[in-house]
Coordinates of C-alpha atoms and ligand atoms in Angstrom, one line a residue:
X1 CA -105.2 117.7 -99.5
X2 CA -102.1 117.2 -97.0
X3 CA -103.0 116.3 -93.5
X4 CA -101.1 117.6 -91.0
X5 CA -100.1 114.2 -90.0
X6 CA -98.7 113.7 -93.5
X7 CA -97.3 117.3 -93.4
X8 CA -95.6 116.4 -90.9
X9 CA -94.3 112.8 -91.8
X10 CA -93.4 114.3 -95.0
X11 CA -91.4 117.1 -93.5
X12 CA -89.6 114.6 -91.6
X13 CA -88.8 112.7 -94.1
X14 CA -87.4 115.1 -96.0
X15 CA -85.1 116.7 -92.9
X16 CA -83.7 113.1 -92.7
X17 CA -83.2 113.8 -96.7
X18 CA -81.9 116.5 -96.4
X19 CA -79.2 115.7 -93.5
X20 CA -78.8 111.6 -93.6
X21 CA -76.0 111.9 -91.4
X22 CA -78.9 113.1 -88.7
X23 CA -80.8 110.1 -89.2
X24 CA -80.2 107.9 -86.1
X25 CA -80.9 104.9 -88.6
X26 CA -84.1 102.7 -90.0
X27 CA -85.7 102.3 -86.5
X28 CA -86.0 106.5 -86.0
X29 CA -89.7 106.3 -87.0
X30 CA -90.4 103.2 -84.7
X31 CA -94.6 102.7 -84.3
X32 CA -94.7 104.7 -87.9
X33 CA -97.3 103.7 -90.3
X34 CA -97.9 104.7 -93.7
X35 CA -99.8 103.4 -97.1
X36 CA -97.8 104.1 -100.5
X37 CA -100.5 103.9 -103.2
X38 CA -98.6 103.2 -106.5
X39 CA -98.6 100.4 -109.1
X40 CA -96.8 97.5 -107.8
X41 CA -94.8 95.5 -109.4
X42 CA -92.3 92.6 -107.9
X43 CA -91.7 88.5 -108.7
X44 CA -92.9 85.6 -106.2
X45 CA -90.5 83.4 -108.1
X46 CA -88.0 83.2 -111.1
X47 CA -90.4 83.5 -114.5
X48 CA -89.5 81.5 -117.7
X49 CA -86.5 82.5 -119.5
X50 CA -88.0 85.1 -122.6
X51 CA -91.5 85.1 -121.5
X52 CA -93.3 88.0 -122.4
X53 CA -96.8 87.2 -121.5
X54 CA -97.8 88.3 -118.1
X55 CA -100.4 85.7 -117.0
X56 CA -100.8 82.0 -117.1
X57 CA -97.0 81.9 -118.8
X58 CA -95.1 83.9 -116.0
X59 CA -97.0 83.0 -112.8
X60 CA -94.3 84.4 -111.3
X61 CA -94.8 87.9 -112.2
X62 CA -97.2 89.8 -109.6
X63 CA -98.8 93.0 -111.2
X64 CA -100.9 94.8 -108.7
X65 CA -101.8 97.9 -110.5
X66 CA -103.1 100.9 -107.9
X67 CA -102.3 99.2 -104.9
X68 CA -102.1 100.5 -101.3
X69 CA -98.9 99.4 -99.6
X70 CA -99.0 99.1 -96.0
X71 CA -95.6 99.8 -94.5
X72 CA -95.6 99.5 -90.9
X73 CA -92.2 99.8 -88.5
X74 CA -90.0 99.7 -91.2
X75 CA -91.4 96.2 -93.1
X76 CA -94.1 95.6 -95.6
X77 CA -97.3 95.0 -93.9
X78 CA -99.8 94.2 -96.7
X79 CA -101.1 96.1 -99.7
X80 CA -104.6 96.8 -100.4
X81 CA -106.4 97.8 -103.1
X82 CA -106.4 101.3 -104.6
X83 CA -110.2 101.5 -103.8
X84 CA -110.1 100.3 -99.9
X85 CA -107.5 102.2 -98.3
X86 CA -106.5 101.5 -94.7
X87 CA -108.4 102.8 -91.5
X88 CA -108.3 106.4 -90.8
X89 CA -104.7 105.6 -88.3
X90 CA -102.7 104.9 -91.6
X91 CA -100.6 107.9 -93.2
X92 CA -101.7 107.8 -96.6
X93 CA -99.4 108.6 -99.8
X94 CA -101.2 108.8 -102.6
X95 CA -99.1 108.5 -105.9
X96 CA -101.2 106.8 -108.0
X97 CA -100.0 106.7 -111.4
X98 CA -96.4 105.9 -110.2
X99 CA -94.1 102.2 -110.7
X100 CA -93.3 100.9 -106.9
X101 CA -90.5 98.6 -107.1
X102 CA -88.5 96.9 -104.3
X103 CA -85.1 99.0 -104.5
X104 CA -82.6 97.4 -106.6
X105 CA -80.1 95.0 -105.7
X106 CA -76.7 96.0 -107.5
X107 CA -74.6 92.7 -107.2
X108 CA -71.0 94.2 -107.7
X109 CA -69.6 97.5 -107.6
X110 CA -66.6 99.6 -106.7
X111 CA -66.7 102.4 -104.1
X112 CA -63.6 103.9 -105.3
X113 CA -64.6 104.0 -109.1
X114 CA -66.6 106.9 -109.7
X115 CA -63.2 108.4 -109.5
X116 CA -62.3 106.6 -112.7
X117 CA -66.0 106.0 -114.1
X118 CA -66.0 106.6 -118.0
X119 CA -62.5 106.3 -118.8
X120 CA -61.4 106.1 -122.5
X121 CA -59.6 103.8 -124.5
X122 CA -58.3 100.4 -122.9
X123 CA -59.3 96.9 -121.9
X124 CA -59.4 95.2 -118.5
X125 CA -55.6 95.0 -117.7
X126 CA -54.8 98.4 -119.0
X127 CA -57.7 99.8 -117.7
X128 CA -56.7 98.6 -114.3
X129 CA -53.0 99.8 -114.2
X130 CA -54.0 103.0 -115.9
X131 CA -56.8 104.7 -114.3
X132 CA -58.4 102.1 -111.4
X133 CA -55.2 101.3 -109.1
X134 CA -54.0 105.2 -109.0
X135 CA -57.5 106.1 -108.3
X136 CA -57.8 103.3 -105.5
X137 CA -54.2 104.4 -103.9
X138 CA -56.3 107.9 -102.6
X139 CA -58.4 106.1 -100.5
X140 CA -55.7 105.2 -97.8
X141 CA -56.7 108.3 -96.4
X142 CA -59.8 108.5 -94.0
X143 CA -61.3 111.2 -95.2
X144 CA -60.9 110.5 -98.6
X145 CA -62.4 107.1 -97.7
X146 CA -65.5 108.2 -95.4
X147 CA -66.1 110.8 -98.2
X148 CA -66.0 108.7 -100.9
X149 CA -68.3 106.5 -99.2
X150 CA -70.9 108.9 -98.5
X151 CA -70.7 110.2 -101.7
X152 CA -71.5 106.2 -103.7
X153 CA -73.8 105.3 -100.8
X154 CA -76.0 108.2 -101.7
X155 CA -75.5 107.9 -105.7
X156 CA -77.0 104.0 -105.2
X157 CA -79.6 105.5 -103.5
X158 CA -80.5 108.3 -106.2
X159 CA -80.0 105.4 -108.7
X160 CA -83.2 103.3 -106.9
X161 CA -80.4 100.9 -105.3
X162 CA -80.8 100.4 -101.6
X163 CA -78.8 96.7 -101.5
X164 CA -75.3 96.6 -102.4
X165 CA -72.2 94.1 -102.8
X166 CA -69.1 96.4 -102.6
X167 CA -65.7 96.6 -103.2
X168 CA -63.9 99.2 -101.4
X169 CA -60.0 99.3 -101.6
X170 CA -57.2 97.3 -99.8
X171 CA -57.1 99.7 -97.3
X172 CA -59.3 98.3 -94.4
X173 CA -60.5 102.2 -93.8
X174 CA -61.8 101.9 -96.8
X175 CA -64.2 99.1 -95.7
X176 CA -64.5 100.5 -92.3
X177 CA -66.0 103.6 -93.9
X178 CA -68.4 101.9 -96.0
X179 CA -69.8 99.9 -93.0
X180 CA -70.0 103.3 -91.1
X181 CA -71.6 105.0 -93.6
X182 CA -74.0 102.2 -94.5
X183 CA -75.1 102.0 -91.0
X184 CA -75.8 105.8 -91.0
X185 CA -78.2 105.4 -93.7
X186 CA -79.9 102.1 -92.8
X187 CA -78.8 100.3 -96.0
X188 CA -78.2 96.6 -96.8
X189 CA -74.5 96.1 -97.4
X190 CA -72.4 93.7 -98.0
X191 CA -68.7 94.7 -98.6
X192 CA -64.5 94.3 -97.3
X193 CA -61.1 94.7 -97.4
X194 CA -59.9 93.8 -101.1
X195 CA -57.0 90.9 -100.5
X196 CA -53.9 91.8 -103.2
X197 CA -50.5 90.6 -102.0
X198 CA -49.1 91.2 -106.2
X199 CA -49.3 92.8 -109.6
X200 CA -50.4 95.9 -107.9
X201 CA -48.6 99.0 -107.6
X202 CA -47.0 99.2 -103.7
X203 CA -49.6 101.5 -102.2
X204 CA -51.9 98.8 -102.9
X205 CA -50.8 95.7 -102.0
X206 CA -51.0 93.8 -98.4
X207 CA -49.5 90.9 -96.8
X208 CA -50.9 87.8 -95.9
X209 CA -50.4 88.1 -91.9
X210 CA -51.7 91.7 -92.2
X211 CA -54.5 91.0 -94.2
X212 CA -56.0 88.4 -92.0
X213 CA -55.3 90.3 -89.1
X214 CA -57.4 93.4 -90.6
X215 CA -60.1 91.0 -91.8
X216 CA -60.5 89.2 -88.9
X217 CA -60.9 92.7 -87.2
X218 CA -63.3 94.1 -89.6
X219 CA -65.7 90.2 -89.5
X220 CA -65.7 91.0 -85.5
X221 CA -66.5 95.0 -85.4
X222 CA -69.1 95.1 -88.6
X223 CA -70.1 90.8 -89.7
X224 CA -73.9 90.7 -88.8
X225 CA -74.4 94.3 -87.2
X226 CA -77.4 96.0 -88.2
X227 CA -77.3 95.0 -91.8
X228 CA -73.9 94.9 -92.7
X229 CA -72.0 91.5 -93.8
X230 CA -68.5 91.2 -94.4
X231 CA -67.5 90.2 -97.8
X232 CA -64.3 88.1 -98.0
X233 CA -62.8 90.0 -101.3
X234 CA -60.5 88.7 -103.5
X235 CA -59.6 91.1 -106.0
X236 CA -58.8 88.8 -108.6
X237 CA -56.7 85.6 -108.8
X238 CA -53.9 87.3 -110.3
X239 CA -53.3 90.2 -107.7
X240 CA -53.4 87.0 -104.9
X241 CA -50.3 84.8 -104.5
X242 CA -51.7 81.3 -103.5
X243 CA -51.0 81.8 -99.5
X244 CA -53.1 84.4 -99.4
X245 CA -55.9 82.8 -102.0
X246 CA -55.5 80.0 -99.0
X247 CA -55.7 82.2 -96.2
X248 CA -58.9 83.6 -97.8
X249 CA -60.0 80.0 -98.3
X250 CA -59.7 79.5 -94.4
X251 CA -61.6 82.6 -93.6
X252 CA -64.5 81.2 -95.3
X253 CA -64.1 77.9 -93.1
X254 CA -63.7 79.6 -90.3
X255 CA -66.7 82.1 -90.6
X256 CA -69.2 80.2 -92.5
X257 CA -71.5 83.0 -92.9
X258 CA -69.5 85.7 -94.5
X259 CA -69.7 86.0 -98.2
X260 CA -67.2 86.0 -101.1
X261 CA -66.5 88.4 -103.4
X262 CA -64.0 88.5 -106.6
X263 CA -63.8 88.7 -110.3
X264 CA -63.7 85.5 -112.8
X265 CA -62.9 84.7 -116.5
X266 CA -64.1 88.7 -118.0
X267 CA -61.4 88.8 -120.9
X268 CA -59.6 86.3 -122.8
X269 CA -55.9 88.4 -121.9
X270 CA -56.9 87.6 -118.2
X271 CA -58.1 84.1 -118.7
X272 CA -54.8 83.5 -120.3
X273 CA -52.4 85.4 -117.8
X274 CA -54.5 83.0 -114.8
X275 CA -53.4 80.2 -116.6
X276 CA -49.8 80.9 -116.3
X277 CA -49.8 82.0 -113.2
X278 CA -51.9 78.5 -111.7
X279 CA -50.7 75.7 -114.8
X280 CA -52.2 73.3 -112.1
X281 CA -55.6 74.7 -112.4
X282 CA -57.9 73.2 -115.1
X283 CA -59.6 76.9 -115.2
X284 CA -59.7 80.2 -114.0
X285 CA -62.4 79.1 -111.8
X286 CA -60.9 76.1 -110.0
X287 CA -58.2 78.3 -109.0
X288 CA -60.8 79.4 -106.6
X289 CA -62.4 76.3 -106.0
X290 CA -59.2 74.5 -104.8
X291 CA -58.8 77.1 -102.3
X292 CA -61.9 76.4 -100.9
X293 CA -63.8 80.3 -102.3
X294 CA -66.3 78.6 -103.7
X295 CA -69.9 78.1 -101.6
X296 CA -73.5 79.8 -101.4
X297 CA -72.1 82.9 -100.6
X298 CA -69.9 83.5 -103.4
X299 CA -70.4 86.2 -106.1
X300 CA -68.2 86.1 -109.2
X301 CA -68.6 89.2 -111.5
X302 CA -68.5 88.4 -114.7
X303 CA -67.9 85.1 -116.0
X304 CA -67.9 85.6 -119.6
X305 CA -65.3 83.0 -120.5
X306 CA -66.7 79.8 -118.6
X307 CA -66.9 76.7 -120.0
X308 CA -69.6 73.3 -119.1
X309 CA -67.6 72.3 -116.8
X310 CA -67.3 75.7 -114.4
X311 CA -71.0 76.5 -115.0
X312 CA -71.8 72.7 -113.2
X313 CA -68.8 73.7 -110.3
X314 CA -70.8 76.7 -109.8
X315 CA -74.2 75.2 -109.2
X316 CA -73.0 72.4 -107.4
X317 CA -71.2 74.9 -105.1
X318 CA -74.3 77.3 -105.0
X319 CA -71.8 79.9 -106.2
X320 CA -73.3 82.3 -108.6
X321 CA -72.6 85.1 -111.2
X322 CA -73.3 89.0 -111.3
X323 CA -73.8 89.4 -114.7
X324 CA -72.0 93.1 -115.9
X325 CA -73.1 93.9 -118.8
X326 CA -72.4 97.8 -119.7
X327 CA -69.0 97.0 -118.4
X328 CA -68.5 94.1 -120.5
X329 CA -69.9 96.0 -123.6
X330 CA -67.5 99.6 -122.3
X331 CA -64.4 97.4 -122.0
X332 CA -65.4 95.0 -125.0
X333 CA -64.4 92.1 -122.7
X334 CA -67.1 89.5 -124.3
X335 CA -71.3 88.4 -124.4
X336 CA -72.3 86.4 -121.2
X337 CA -74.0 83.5 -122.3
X338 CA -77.2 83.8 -119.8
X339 CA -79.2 80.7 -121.2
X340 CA -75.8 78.7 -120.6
X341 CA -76.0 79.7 -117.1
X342 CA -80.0 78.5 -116.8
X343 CA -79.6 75.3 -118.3
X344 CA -76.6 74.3 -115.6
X345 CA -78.9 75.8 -113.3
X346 CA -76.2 78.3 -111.5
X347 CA -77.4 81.9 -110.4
X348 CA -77.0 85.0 -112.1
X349 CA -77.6 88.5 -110.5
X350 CA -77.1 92.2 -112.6
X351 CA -74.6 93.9 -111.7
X352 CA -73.3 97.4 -112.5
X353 CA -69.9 97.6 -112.1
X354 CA -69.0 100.5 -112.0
X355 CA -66.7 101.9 -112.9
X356 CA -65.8 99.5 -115.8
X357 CA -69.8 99.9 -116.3
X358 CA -70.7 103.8 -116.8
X359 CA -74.0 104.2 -114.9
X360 CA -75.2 103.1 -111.4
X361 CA -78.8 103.1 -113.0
X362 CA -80.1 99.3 -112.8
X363 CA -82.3 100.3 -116.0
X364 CA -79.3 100.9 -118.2
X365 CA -77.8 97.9 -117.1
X366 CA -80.8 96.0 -117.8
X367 CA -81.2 97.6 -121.3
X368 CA -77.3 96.9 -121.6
X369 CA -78.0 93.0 -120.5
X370 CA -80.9 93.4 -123.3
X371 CA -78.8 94.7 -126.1
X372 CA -75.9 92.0 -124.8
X373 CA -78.5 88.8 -125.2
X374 CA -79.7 90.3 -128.7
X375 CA -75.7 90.1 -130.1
X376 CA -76.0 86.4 -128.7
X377 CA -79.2 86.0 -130.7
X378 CA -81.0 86.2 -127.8
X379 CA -84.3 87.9 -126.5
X380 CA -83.8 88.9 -122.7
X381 CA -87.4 89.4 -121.4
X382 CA -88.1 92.4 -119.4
X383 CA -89.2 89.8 -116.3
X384 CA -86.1 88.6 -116.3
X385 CA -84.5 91.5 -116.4
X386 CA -86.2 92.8 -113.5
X387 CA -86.1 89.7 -111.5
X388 CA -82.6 89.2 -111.5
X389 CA -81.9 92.9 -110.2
X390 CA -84.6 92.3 -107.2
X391 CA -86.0 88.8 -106.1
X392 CA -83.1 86.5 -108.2
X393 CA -80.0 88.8 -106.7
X394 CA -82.0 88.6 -103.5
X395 CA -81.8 84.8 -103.5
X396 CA -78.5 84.0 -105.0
X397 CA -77.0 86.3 -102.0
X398 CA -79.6 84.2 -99.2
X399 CA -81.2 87.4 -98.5
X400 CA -84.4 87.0 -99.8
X401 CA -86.2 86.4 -96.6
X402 CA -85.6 90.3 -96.2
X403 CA -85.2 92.0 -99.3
X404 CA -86.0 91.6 -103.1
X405 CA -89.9 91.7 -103.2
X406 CA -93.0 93.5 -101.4
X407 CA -94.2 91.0 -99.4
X408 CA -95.6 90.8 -96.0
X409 CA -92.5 90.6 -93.6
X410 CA -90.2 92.2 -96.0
X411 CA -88.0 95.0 -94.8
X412 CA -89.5 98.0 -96.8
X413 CA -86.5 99.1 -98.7
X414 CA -88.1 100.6 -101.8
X415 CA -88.4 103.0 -104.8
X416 CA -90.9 104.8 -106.7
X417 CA -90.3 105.4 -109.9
X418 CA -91.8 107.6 -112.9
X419 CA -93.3 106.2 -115.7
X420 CA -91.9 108.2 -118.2
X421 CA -89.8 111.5 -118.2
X422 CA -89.8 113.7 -121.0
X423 CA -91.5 113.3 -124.2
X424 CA -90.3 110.8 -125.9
X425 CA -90.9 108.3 -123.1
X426 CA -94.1 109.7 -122.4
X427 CA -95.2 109.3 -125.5
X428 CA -93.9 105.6 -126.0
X429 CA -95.8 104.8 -122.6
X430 CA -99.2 106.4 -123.7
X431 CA -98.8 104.1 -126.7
X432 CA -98.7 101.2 -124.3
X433 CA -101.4 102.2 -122.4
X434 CA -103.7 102.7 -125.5
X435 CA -104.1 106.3 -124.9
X436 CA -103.1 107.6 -127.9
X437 CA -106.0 107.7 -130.4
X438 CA -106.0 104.8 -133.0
X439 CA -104.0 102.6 -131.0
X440 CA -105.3 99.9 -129.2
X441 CA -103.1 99.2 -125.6
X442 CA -100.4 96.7 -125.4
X443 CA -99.8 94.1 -123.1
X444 CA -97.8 94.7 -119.5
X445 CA -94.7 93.2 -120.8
X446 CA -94.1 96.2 -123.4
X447 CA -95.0 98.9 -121.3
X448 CA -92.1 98.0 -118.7
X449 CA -90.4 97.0 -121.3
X450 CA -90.3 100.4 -122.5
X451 CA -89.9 101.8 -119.3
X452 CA -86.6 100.0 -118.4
X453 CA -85.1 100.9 -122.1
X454 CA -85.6 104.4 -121.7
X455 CA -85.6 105.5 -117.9
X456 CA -82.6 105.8 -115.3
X457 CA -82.3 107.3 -112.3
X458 CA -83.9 110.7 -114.1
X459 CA -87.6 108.7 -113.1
X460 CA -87.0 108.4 -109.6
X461 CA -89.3 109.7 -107.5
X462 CA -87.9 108.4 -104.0
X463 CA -85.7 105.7 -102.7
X464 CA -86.7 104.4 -98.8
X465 CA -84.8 102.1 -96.6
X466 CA -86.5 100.2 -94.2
X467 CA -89.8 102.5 -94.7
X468 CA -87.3 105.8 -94.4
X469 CA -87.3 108.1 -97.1
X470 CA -83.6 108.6 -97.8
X471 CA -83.7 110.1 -101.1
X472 CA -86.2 111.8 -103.3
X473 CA -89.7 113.8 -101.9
X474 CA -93.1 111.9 -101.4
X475 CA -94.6 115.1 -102.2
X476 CA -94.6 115.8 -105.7
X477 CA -97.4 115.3 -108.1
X478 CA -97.5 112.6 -110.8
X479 CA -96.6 114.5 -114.2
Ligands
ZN501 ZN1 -65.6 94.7 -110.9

């Protein structure tokens, strides 16, 4: 039964649903406190690379089946035990029976590319000139930016994704309206103005002295409010002339805290056209490290066509990779080598890329990254998997002191998640549970295993950010 605290926690929750442009942000229930009880799952630490065991092998996998978990003020205050709730002046949820993940962490997407998502028939360059870059042109307007925003900030959230690295478009309302809109709902972003002074039709390409100038504006108004960071965003080397790859370089010195975003070494065409452009460069990749884009904020999508020598650059610099994979596999642009990256000890987040990737839903990508490692000969564990869309993305972009895991201090953004929708995946997870007749249960590893192969954003119960519910009902029984 529903008490009328909860009815009415619940009912507010939902009207913030319902209307998130209402919602005066995360701290509009101050003093609230409420238990989720749910299975828990999260990572205190990067487990061994194709571990499946859950125990002594991956130590850094923490299972707490029916678990209480105590969100108080918008952070993680503890979790208890399915059996001892909290004291009587704790808003209980129960949903028993349910996943409770900390909300994903998508690495690298576009804003403007659900315009363009699941386009057929062409490869990175073509794919760019024919369907991205007229696409991107639209969002010069403000109202076609601060809509388009709206609209991808709530897709992430129906997806299970409450953290984001984004590009936007050139335009610097296009960033302004992601910031704006990212502050409405509360969400962890990290996002600006893409830098592209060439090889870009002319509604899309800037100037060096503008560009700063807008940057510079945009690292003052929106850098370190709420949770917003500014992302210094190089499209790609080719659509920067080297005075403006330079002037990005400087931004970096001068604001040591901002991040880095681009694109690096996803198709052998591009690879090859980089080299022409920078014959000085001994790769793709030092064309951004000598001009200075390379440090522990920097997030490279991609990074397919890397060689020894890059994947030591990027660990020495503490740059890392967000791993695409559906949009490698859509635009056949080539296999990450993942156990490359571990053994030269660089980072390596999941990203979805869209649009070059077709879903937002971090499971698909993870079942993508799967079916990516198995055409290298490769088993991708479902551990790692999980970790590098949570804790490991959480990390490698120094955020991990707030988001990535549910532990005690953490802000609470999270998502609940069904076990299985429809009858196929219900029955493969009765099978992993052993309750189908005859056969005995399987270990953890298979049952979400199974669960990130077959679900998407169809087994979301409810996304919440910073202990809001901003997407979903809390309400509904477990199927
Ligand atoms: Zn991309």
């Amino acid at each position: 039964m529903l008490g009328s605290h909860l009815i009415k926690l619940i009912d507010c929750l939902n009207t913030v649903v319902n209307n998130p442009s209402a919602s005066p942000g995360p701290d509009a229930r101050q003093g609230a406190r409420f238990a989720l009880r749910a299975d828990l799952l999260d990572f205190t630490a990067a487990p061994a690379w194709a571990t499946t065991a859950l125990d002594a092998a991956s130590p850094a996998v923490r299972w707490r089946p029916d678990h209480w978990l105590l969100v108080e003020d918008g952070r993680i205050a503890g979790a208890l035990p399915g059996a001892t709730p909290p004291g009587d002046d704790w808003l209980k949820l129960d949903q028993r029976g349910r996943l409770l993940l900390p909300g994903f962490i998508d690495s690298h997407v576009h804003c403007p590319q659900l315009d363009v998502i699941a386009s057929h028939g062409t490869g990175l360059l073509d794919w760019l000139n024919t369907y991205t870059f007229p696409a991107e042109q639209r969002f010069a307007d403000p109202t076609v930016a601060a809509e388009g925003a709206a609209r991808f900030l709530d897709a992430l959230l129906a997806h299970g994704t409450t953290a984001a690295m984004v590009f936007p478009t050139v335009h610097k309302v296009s960033a302004q309206a992601l910031f704006e809109a990212a502050a409405v709902r509360g969400m962890r972003l990290v996002t600006g103005k893409v830098l592209m002074d060439r090889h870009a039709p002319p509604g899309l390409v800037d100037d060096v002295v503008q560009a700063q100038t807008d940057c510079e504006d945009l690292i003052q108004r929106h850098h370190g409010q709420g949770r917003n960071s500014y992302a210094v965003t190089v499209r790609f080397a080719a659509t920067s002339t080297p005075a403006q790859l330079a002037m990005a370089g400087a931004l970096c010195q001068r604001h040591r805290s901002v991040y880095l975003q681009t694109h690096v070494a996803e198709t052998l065409d591009e690879v090859r056209w980089i080299a022409e452009l920078f014959p000085q460069a001994r790769s793709y990749l030092d064309v951004y490290h000598q001009h200075g884009l390379l440090h522990e904020r920097s997030v490279l999508a991609h990074g397919i066509w890397l060689d020894d020598t890059d994947r030591a650059l990027l660990a020495q610099t503490g740059a890392h990779i967000a791993h695409s994979p559906s949009s490698n596999l859509f635009l056949g642009s080539g296999l990450f080598d993942w156990p490359a990256a571990l053994a030269h000890q660089h980072g390596v987040s999941l990203a979805s890329d869209v649009g070059g990737g077709t879903s937002l839903s971090m499971q698909r990508t993870m079942a993508d990254a799967y079916k990516v490692q198995a055409l290298r000969g490769q088993r991708l564990s479902a551990w790692t998997a999980l970790h590098s869309a949570t804790l490991g993305a959480a990390q490698a972009l120094r955020l991990d002191h707030e988001i990535g895991h549910l532990s005690q201090g953490a802000v609470a953004d999270l998502a609940l998640w069904d076990w299985a929708v429809g009858p196929v995946a219900q029955h493969r997870d009765a099978v992993a549970r052993g309750a189908v007749a005859g056969l005995p249960a399987q270990e953890l590893h298979a049952r979400v295993f199974a669960w990130l192969t077959l679900a998407d954003e169809r087994n979301l119960v409810a996304s919440l950010v910073a202990g809001s519910l901003r997407q979903g009902r809390l309400d509904t029984p477990v199927p």
